[in-house]
mmCIF file of C-alpha atoms and ligand atoms in Angstrom:
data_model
loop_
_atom_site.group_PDB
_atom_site.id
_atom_site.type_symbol
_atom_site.label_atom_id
_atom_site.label_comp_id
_atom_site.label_asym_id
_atom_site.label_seq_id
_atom_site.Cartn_x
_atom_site.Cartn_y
_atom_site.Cartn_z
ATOM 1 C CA UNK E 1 50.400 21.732 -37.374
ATOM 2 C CA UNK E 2 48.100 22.447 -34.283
ATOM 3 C CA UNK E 3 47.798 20.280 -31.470
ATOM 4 C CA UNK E 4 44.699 20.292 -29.775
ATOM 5 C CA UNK E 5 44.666 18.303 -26.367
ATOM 6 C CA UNK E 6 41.159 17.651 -25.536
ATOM 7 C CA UNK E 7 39.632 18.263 -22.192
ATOM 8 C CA UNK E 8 38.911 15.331 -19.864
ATOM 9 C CA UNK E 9 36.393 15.525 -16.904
ATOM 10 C CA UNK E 10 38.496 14.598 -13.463
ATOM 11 C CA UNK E 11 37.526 13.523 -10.252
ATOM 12 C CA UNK E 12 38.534 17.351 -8.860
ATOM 13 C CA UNK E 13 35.732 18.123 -11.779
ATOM 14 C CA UNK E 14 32.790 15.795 -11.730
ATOM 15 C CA UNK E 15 30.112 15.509 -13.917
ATOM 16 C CA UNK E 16 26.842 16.309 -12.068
ATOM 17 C CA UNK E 17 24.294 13.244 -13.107
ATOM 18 C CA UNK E 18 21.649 14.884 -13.687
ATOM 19 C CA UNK E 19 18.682 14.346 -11.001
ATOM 20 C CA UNK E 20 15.813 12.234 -12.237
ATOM 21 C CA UNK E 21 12.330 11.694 -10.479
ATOM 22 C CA UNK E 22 13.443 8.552 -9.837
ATOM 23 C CA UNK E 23 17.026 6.799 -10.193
ATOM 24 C CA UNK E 24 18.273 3.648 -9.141
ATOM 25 C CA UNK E 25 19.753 2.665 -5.634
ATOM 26 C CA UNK E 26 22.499 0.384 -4.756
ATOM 27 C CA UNK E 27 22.477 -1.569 -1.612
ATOM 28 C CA UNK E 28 22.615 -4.587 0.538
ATOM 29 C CA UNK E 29 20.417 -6.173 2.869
ATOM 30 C CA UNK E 30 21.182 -5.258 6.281
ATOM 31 C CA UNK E 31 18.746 -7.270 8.221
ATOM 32 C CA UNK E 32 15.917 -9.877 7.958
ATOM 33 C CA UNK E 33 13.127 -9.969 10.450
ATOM 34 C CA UNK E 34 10.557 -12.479 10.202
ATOM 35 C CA UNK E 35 7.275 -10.460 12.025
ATOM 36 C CA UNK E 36 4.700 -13.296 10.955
ATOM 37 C CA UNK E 37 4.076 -16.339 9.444
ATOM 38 C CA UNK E 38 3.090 -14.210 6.538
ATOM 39 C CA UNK E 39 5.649 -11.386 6.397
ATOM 40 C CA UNK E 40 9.702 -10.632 6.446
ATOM 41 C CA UNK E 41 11.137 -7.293 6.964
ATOM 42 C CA UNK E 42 13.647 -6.748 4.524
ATOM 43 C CA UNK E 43 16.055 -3.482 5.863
ATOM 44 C CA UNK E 44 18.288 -2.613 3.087
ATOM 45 C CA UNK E 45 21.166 -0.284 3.333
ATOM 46 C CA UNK E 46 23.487 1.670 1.010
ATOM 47 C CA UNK E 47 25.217 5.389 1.349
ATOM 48 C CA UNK E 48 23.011 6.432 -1.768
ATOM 49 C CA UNK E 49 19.382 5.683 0.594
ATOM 50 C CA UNK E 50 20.144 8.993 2.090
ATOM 51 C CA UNK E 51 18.563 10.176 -1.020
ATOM 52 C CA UNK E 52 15.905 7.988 -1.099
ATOM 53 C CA UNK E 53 12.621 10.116 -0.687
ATOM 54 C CA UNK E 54 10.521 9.816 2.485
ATOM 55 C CA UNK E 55 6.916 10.523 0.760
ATOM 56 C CA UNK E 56 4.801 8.372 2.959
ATOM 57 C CA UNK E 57 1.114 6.850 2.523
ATOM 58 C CA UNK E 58 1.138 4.003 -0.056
ATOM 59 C CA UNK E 59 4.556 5.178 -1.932
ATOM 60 C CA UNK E 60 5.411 2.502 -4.713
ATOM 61 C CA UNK E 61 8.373 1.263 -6.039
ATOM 62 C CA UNK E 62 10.505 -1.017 -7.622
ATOM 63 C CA UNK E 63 12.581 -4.354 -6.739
ATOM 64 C CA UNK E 64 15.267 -4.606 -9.377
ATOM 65 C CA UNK E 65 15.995 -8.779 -8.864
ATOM 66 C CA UNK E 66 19.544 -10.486 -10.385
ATOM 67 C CA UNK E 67 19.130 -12.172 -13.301
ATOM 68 C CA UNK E 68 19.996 -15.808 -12.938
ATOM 69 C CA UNK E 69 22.726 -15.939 -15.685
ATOM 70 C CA UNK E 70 24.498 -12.771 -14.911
ATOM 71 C CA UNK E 71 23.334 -10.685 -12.142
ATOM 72 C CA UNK E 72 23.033 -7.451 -12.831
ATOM 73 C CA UNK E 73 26.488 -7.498 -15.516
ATOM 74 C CA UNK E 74 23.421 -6.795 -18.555
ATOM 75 C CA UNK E 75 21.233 -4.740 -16.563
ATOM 76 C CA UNK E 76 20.755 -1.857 -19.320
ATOM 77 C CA UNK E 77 20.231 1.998 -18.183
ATOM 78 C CA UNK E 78 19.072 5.071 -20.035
ATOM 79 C CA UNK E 79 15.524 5.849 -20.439
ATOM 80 C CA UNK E 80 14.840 3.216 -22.456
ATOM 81 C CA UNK E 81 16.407 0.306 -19.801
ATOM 82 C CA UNK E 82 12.705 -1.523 -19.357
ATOM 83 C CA UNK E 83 12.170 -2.156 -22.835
ATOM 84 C CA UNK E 84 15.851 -3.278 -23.269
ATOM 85 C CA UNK E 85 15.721 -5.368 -20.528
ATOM 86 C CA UNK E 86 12.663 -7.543 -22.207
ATOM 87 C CA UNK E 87 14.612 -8.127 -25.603
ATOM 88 C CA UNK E 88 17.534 -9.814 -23.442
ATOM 89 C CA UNK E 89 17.194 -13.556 -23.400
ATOM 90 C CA UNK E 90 15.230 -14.973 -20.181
ATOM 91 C CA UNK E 91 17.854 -15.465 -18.038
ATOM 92 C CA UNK E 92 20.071 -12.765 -18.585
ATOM 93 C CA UNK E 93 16.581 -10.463 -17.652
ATOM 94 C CA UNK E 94 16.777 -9.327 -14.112
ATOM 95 C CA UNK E 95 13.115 -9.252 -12.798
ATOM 96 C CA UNK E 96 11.303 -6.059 -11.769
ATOM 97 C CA UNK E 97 8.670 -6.471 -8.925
ATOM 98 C CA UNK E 98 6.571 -3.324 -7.442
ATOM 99 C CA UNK E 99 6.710 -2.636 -3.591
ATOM 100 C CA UNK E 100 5.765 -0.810 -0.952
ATOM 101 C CA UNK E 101 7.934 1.474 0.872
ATOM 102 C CA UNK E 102 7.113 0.527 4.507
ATOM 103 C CA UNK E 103 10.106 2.810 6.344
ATOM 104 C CA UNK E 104 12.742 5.750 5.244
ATOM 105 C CA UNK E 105 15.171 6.379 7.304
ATOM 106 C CA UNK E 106 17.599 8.679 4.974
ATOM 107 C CA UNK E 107 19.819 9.639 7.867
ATOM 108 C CA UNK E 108 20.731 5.977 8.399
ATOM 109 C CA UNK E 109 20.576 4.673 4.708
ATOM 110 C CA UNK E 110 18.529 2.128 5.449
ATOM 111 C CA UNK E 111 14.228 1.416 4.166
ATOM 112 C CA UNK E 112 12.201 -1.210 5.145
ATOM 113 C CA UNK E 113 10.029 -3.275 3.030
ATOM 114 C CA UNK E 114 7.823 -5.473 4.301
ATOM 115 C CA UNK E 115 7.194 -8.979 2.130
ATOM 116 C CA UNK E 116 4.927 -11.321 1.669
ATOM 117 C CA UNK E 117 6.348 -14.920 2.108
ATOM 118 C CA UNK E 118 4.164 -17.509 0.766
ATOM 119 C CA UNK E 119 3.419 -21.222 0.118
ATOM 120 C CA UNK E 120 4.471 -22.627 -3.529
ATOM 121 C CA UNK E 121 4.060 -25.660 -4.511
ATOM 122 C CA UNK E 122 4.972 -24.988 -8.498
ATOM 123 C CA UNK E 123 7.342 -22.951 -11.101
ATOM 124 C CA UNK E 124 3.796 -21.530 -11.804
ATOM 125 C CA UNK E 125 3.545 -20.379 -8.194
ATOM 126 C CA UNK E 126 6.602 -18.768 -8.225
ATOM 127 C CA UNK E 127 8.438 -15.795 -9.192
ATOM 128 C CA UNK E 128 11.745 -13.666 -8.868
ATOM 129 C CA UNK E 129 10.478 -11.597 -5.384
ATOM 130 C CA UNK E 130 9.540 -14.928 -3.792
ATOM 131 C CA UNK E 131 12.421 -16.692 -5.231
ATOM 132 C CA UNK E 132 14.756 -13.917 -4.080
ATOM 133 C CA UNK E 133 13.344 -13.664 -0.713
ATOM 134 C CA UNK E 134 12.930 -17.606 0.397
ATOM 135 C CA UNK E 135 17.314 -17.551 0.278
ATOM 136 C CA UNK E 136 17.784 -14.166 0.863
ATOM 137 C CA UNK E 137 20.424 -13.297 3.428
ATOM 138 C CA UNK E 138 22.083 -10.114 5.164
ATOM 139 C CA UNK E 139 24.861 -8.902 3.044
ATOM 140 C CA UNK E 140 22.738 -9.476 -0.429
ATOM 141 C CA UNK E 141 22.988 -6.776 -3.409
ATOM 142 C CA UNK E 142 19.963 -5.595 -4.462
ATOM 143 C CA UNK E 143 18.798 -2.837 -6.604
ATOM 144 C CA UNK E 144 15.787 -0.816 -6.088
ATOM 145 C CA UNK E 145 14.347 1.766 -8.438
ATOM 146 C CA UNK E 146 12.309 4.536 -5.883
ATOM 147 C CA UNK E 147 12.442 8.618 -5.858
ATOM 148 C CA UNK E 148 15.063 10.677 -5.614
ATOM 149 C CA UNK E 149 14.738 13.634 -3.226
ATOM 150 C CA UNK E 150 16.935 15.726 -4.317
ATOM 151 C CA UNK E 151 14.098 15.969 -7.079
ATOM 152 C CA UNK E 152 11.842 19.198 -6.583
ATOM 153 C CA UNK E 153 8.951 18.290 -8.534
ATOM 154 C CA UNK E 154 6.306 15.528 -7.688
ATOM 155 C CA UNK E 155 7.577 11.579 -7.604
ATOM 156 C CA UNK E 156 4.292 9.791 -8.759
ATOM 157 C CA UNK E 157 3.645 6.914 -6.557
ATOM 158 C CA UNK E 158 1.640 7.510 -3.885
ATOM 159 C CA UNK E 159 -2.090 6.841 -4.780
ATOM 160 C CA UNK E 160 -3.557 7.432 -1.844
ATOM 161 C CA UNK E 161 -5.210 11.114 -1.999
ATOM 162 C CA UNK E 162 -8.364 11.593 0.410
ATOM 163 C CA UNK E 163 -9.760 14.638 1.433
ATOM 164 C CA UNK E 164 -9.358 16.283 5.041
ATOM 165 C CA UNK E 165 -12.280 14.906 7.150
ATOM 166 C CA UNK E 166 -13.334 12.589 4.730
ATOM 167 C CA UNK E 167 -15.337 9.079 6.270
ATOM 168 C CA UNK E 168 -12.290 6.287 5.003
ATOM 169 C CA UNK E 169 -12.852 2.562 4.430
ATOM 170 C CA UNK E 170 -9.263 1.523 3.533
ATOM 171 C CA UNK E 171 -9.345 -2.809 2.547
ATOM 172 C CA UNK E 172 -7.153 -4.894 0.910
ATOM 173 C CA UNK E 173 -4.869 -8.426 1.316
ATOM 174 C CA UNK E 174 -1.739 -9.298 2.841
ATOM 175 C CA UNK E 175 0.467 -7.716 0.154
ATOM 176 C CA UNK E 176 -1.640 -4.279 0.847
ATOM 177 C CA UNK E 177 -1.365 -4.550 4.001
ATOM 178 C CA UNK E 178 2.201 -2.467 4.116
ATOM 179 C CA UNK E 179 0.099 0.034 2.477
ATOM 180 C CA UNK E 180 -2.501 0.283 4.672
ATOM 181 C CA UNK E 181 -0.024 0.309 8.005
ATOM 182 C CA UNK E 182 1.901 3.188 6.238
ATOM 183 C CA UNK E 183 -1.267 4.959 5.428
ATOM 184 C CA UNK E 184 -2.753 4.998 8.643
ATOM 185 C CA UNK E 185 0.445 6.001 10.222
ATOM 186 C CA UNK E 186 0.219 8.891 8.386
ATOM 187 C CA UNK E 187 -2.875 9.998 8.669
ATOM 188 C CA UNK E 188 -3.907 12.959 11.076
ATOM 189 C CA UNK E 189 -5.264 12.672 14.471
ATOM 190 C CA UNK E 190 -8.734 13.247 13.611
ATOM 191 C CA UNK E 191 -8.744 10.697 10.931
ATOM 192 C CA UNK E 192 -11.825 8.532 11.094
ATOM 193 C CA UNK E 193 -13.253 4.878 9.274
ATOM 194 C CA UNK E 194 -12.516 1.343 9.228
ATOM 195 C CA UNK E 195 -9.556 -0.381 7.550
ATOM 196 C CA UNK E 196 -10.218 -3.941 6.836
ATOM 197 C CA UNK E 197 -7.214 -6.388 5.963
ATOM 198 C CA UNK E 198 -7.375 -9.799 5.009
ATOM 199 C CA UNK E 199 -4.328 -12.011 6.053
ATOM 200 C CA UNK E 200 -3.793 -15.934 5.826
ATOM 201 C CA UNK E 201 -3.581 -16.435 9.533
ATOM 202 C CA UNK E 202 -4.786 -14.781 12.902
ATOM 203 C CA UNK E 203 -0.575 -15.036 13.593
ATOM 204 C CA UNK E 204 -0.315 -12.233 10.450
ATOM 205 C CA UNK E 205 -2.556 -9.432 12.474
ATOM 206 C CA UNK E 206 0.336 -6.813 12.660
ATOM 207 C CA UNK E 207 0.991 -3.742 15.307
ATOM 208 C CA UNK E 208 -0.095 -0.287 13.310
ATOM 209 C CA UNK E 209 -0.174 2.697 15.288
ATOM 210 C CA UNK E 210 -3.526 4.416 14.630
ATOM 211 C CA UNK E 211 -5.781 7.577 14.692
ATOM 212 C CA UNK E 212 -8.237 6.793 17.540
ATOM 213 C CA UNK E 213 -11.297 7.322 15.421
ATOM 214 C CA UNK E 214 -9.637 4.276 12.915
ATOM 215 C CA UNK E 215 -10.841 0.975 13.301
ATOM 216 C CA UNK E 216 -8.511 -1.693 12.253
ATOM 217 C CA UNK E 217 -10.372 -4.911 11.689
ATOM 218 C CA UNK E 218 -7.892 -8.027 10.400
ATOM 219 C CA UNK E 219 -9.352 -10.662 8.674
ATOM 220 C CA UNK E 220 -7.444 -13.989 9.110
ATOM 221 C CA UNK E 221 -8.528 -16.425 5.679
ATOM 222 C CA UNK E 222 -7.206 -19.572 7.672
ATOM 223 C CA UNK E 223 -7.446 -21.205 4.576
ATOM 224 C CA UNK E 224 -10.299 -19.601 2.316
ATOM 225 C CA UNK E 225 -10.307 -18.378 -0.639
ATOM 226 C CA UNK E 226 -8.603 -14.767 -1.091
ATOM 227 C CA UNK E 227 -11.669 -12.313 -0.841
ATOM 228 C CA UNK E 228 -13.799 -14.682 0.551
ATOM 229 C CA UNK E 229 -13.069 -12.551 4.004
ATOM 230 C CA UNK E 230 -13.070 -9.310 2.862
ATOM 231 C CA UNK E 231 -15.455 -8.899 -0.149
ATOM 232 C CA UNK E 232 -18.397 -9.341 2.827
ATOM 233 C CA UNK E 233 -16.661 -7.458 5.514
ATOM 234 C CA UNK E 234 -16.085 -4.379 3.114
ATOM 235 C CA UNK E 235 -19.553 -4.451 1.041
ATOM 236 C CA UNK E 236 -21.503 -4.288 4.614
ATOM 237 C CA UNK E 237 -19.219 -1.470 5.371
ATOM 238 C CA UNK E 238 -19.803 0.312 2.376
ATOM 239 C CA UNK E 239 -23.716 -0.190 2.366
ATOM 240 C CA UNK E 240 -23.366 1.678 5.459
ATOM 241 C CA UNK E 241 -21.529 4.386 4.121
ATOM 242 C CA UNK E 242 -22.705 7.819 2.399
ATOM 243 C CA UNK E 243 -21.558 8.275 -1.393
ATOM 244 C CA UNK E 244 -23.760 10.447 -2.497
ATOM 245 C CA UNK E 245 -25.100 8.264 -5.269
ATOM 246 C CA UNK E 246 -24.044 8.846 -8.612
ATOM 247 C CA UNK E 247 -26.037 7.486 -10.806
ATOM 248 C CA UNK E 248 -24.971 3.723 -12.822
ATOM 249 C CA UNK E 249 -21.721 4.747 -13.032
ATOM 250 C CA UNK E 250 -20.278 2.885 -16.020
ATOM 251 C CA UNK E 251 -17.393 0.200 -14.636
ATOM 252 C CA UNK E 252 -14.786 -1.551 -16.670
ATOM 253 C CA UNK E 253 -15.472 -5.374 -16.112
ATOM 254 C CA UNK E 254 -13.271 -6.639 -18.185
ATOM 255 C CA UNK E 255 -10.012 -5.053 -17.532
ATOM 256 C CA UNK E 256 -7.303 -8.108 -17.019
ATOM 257 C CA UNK E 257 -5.350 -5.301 -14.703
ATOM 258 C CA UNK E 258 -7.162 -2.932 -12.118
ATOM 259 C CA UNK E 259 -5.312 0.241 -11.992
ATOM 260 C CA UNK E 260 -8.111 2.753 -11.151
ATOM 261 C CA UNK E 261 -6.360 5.324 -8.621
ATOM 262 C CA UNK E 262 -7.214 9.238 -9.919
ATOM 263 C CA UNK E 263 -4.547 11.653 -8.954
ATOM 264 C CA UNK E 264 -5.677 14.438 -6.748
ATOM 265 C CA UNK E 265 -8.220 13.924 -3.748
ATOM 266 C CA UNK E 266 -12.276 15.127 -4.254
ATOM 267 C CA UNK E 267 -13.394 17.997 -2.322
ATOM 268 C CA UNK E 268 -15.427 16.399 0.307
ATOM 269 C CA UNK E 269 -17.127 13.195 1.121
ATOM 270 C CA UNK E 270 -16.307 9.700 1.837
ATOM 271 C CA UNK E 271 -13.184 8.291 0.592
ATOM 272 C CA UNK E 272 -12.490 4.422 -0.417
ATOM 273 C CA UNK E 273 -8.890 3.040 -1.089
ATOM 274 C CA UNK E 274 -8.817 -0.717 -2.154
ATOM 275 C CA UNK E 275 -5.706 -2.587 -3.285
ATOM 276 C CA UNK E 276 -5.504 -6.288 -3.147
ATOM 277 C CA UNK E 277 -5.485 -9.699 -5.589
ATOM 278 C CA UNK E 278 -7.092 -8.685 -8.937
ATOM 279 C CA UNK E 279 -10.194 -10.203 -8.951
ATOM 280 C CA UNK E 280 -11.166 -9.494 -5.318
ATOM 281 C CA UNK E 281 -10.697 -5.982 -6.240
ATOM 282 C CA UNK E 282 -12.753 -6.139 -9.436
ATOM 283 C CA UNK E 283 -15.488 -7.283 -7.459
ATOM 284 C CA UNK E 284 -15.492 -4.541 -4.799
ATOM 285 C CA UNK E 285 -15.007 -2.074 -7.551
ATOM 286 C CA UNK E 286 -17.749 -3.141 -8.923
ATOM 287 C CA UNK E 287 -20.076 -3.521 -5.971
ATOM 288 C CA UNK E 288 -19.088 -0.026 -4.635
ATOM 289 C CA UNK E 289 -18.980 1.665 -7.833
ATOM 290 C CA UNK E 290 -21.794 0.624 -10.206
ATOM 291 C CA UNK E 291 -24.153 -0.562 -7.419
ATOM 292 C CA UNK E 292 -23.181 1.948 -4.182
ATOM 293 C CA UNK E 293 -22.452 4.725 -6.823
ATOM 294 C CA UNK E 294 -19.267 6.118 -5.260
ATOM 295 C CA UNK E 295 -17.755 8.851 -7.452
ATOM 296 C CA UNK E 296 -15.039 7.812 -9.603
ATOM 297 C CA UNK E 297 -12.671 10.871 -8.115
ATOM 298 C CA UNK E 298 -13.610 9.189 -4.584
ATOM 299 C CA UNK E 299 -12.269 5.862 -4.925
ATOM 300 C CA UNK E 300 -8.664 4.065 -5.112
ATOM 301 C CA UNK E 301 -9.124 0.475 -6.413
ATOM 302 C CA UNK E 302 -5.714 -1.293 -7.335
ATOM 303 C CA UNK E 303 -4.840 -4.780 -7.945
ATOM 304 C CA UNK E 304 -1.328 -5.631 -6.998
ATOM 305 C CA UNK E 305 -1.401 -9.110 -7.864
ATOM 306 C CA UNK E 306 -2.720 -11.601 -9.881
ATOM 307 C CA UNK E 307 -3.734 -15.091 -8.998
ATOM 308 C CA UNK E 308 -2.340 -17.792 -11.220
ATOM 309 C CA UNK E 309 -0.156 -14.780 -13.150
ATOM 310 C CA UNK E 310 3.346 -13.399 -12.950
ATOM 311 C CA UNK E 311 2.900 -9.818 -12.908
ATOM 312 C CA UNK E 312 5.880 -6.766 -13.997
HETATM 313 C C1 FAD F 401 1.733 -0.926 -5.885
HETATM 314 C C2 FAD F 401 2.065 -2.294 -5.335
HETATM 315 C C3 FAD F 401 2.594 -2.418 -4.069
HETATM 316 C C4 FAD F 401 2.901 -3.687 -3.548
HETATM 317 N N1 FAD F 401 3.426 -3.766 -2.293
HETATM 318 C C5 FAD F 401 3.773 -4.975 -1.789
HETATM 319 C C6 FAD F 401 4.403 -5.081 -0.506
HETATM 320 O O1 FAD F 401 4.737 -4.089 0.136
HETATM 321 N N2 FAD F 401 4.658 -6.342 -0.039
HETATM 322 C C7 FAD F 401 4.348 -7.481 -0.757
HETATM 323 O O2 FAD F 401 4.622 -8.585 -0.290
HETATM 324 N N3 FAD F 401 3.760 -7.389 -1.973
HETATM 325 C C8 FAD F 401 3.484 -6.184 -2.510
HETATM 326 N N4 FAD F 401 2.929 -6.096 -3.751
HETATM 327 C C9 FAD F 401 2.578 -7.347 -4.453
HETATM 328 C C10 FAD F 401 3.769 -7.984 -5.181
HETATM 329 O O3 FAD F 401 4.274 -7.087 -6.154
HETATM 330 C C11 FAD F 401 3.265 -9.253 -5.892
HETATM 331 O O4 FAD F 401 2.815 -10.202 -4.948
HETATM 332 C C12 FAD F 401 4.280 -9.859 -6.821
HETATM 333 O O5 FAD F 401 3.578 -10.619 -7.777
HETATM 334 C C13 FAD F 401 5.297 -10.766 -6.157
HETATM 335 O O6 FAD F 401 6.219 -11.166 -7.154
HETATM 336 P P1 FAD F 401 6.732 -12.651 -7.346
HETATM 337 O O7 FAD F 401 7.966 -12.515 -8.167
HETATM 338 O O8 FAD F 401 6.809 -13.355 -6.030
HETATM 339 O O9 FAD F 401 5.587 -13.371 -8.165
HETATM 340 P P2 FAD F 401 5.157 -13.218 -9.711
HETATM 341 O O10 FAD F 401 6.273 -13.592 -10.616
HETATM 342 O O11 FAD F 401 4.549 -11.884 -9.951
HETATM 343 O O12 FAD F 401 4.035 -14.327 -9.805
HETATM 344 C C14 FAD F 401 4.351 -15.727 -9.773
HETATM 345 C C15 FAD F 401 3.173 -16.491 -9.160
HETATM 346 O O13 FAD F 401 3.063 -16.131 -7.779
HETATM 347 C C16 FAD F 401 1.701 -15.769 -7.488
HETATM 348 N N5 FAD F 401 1.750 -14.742 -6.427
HETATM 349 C C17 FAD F 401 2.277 -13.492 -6.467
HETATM 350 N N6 FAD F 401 2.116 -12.863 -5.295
HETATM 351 C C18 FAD F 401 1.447 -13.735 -4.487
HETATM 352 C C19 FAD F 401 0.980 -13.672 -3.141
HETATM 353 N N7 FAD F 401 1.171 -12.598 -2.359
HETATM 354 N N8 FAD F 401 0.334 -14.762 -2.636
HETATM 355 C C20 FAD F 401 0.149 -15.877 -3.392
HETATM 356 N N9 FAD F 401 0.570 -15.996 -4.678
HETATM 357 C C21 FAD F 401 1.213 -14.931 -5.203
HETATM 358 C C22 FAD F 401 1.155 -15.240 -8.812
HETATM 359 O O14 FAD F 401 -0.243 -15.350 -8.871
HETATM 360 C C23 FAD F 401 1.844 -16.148 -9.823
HETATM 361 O O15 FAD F 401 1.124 -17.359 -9.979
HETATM 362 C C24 FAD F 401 2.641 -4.850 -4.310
HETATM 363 C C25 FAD F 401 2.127 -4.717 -5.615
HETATM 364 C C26 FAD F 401 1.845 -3.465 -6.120
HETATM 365 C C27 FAD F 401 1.306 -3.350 -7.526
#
């Protein structure tokens, strides 16, 4: 009789996970700044953010929120985790929000997100991100899913593509608007155009560091209607603007999501990144697309939210 004695991986012997675009990071909340009425700074730490990827501009990612039954005990992995996690009953699901990175610092462990904090007066008006954040507190777990730099190929993510010397007009709403500081930060020197951000109060205007040919113009809604400040403020700008016509572009109206971001950056020309509450981007779409005949490789138009719907 044979005895066979099988082979066990050790800790002397590990096996190497293999590296994934993007893989999920473990970590607690190291500190909680409030900057505005409007906005916390959320720093969250962990030994594994030292892989976190530092891509810049409007880099995306993910929020992974405890489930209220179970934390994150059901949380499934494997390719196949998102779909999984929608077939588990409603409160074992954790929920998934989409962010934006607002700092890296890999040497430290840490990243910065900044979040909105607003008023809800219903269930309706609320959902796990606001939930999370209104008790949040420094020593917190929380997941996020974001890239991996030890990765060598691209991350996805980042949406923001305009060509060098391009005229910008950057625009969106409060939840854009750690976007549109990242993005400016970023840009080069000779960077030029007008970046237009609508906030609920004066008190929400933020310190960006920008290009000196960048015009930062904050739009305080004290109370209006979101858009209402920006959809008037952005159309003048863009009537003022070169796009070289293209003739009655066709435009999706009736999309219920705007996700209308093309990859790589045109070759020249003026360049228009919008991300803000659905409908208030649907309308500027449509104003600067159809009517001002942007190119569709010219323009970013994103909505990252949806009034009156909780959005995955
Ligand atoms: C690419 C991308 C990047 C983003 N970056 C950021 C960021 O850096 N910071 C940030 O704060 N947000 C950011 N957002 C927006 C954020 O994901 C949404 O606001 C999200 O809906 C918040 O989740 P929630 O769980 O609070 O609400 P949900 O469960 O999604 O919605 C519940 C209710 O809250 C309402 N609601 C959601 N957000 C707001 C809001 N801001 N004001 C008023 N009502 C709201 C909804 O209409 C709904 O009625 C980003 C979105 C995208 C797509």
């Amino acid at each position: 009789m044979s005895t066979q004695t099988a082979v066990q991986p050790t800790d002397a012997e590990p096996i190497e996970a293999a590296v994934r675009p993007w893989d999920v990071f473990r970590t607690e909340v190291a500190a909680l700044v409030r900057l505005s009425p409007a906005f916390v700074r959320v720093t969250f730490k962990g030994p594994s953010l030292a892989h976190f990827a530092d891509n810049g501009f409007d880099q995306r990612f993910k929020l992974i929120f405890p489930a209220s039954a179970c934390g994150y005990d059901k949380l499934p992995t494997g390719d196949r985790w998102y779909s999984e996690l929608r077939s588990l009953p409603e409160d074992e699901q954790c929920g998934v929000r989409t962010y934006t990175v607002r700092t890296v610092r890999p040497e430290l462990g840490e990243v910065d997100v900044d979040m909105v904090i607003h008023e809800a007066e219903s269930d309706e008006e609320t959902g796990p991100a606001l939930e999370w954040l209104q008790t949040a507190a420094v020593g917190d777990e929380l997941l996020l899913l974001g890239p991996d730099s030890r990765w060598d190929g691209p991350h996805g993510g980042v949406d923001f593509h305009a060509p060098e010397g391009a005229e910008l007009l950057i625009a969106g709403d409060e939840t854009a608007a750690p976007a549109i500081a990242a993005i400016l930060e970023d840009l080069p020197a000779t960077a030029r155009g007008t970046a237009f951000i609508e906030v609920p109060t004066a008190e929400d205007a933020l310190d960006i560091e920008v290009p000196a040919h960048v015009a930062v113009v904050w739009l305080p809604r004290d109370g209006a209607a979101w858009g209402e400040r920006l959809v008037p403020a952005v159309t003048e700008a863009a009537r003022r603007m070169d796009f070289g016509a293209e003739d009655d572009a066709f435009v999706e109206i009736d999309d219920e999501m705007i996700w209308d971001a093309p990859e790589t950056a045109p070759a020249t020309g003026s360049y228009v990144w919008i991300a803000a509450e659905t409908g208030v981007v649907k309308t500027l779409r449509f104003t600067i697309r159809k009517e001002l005949g942007l190119p569709k490789e010219s323009g970013a138009f994103m909505g990252y939210w949806r009034n009156g719907k909780a959005w995955d």
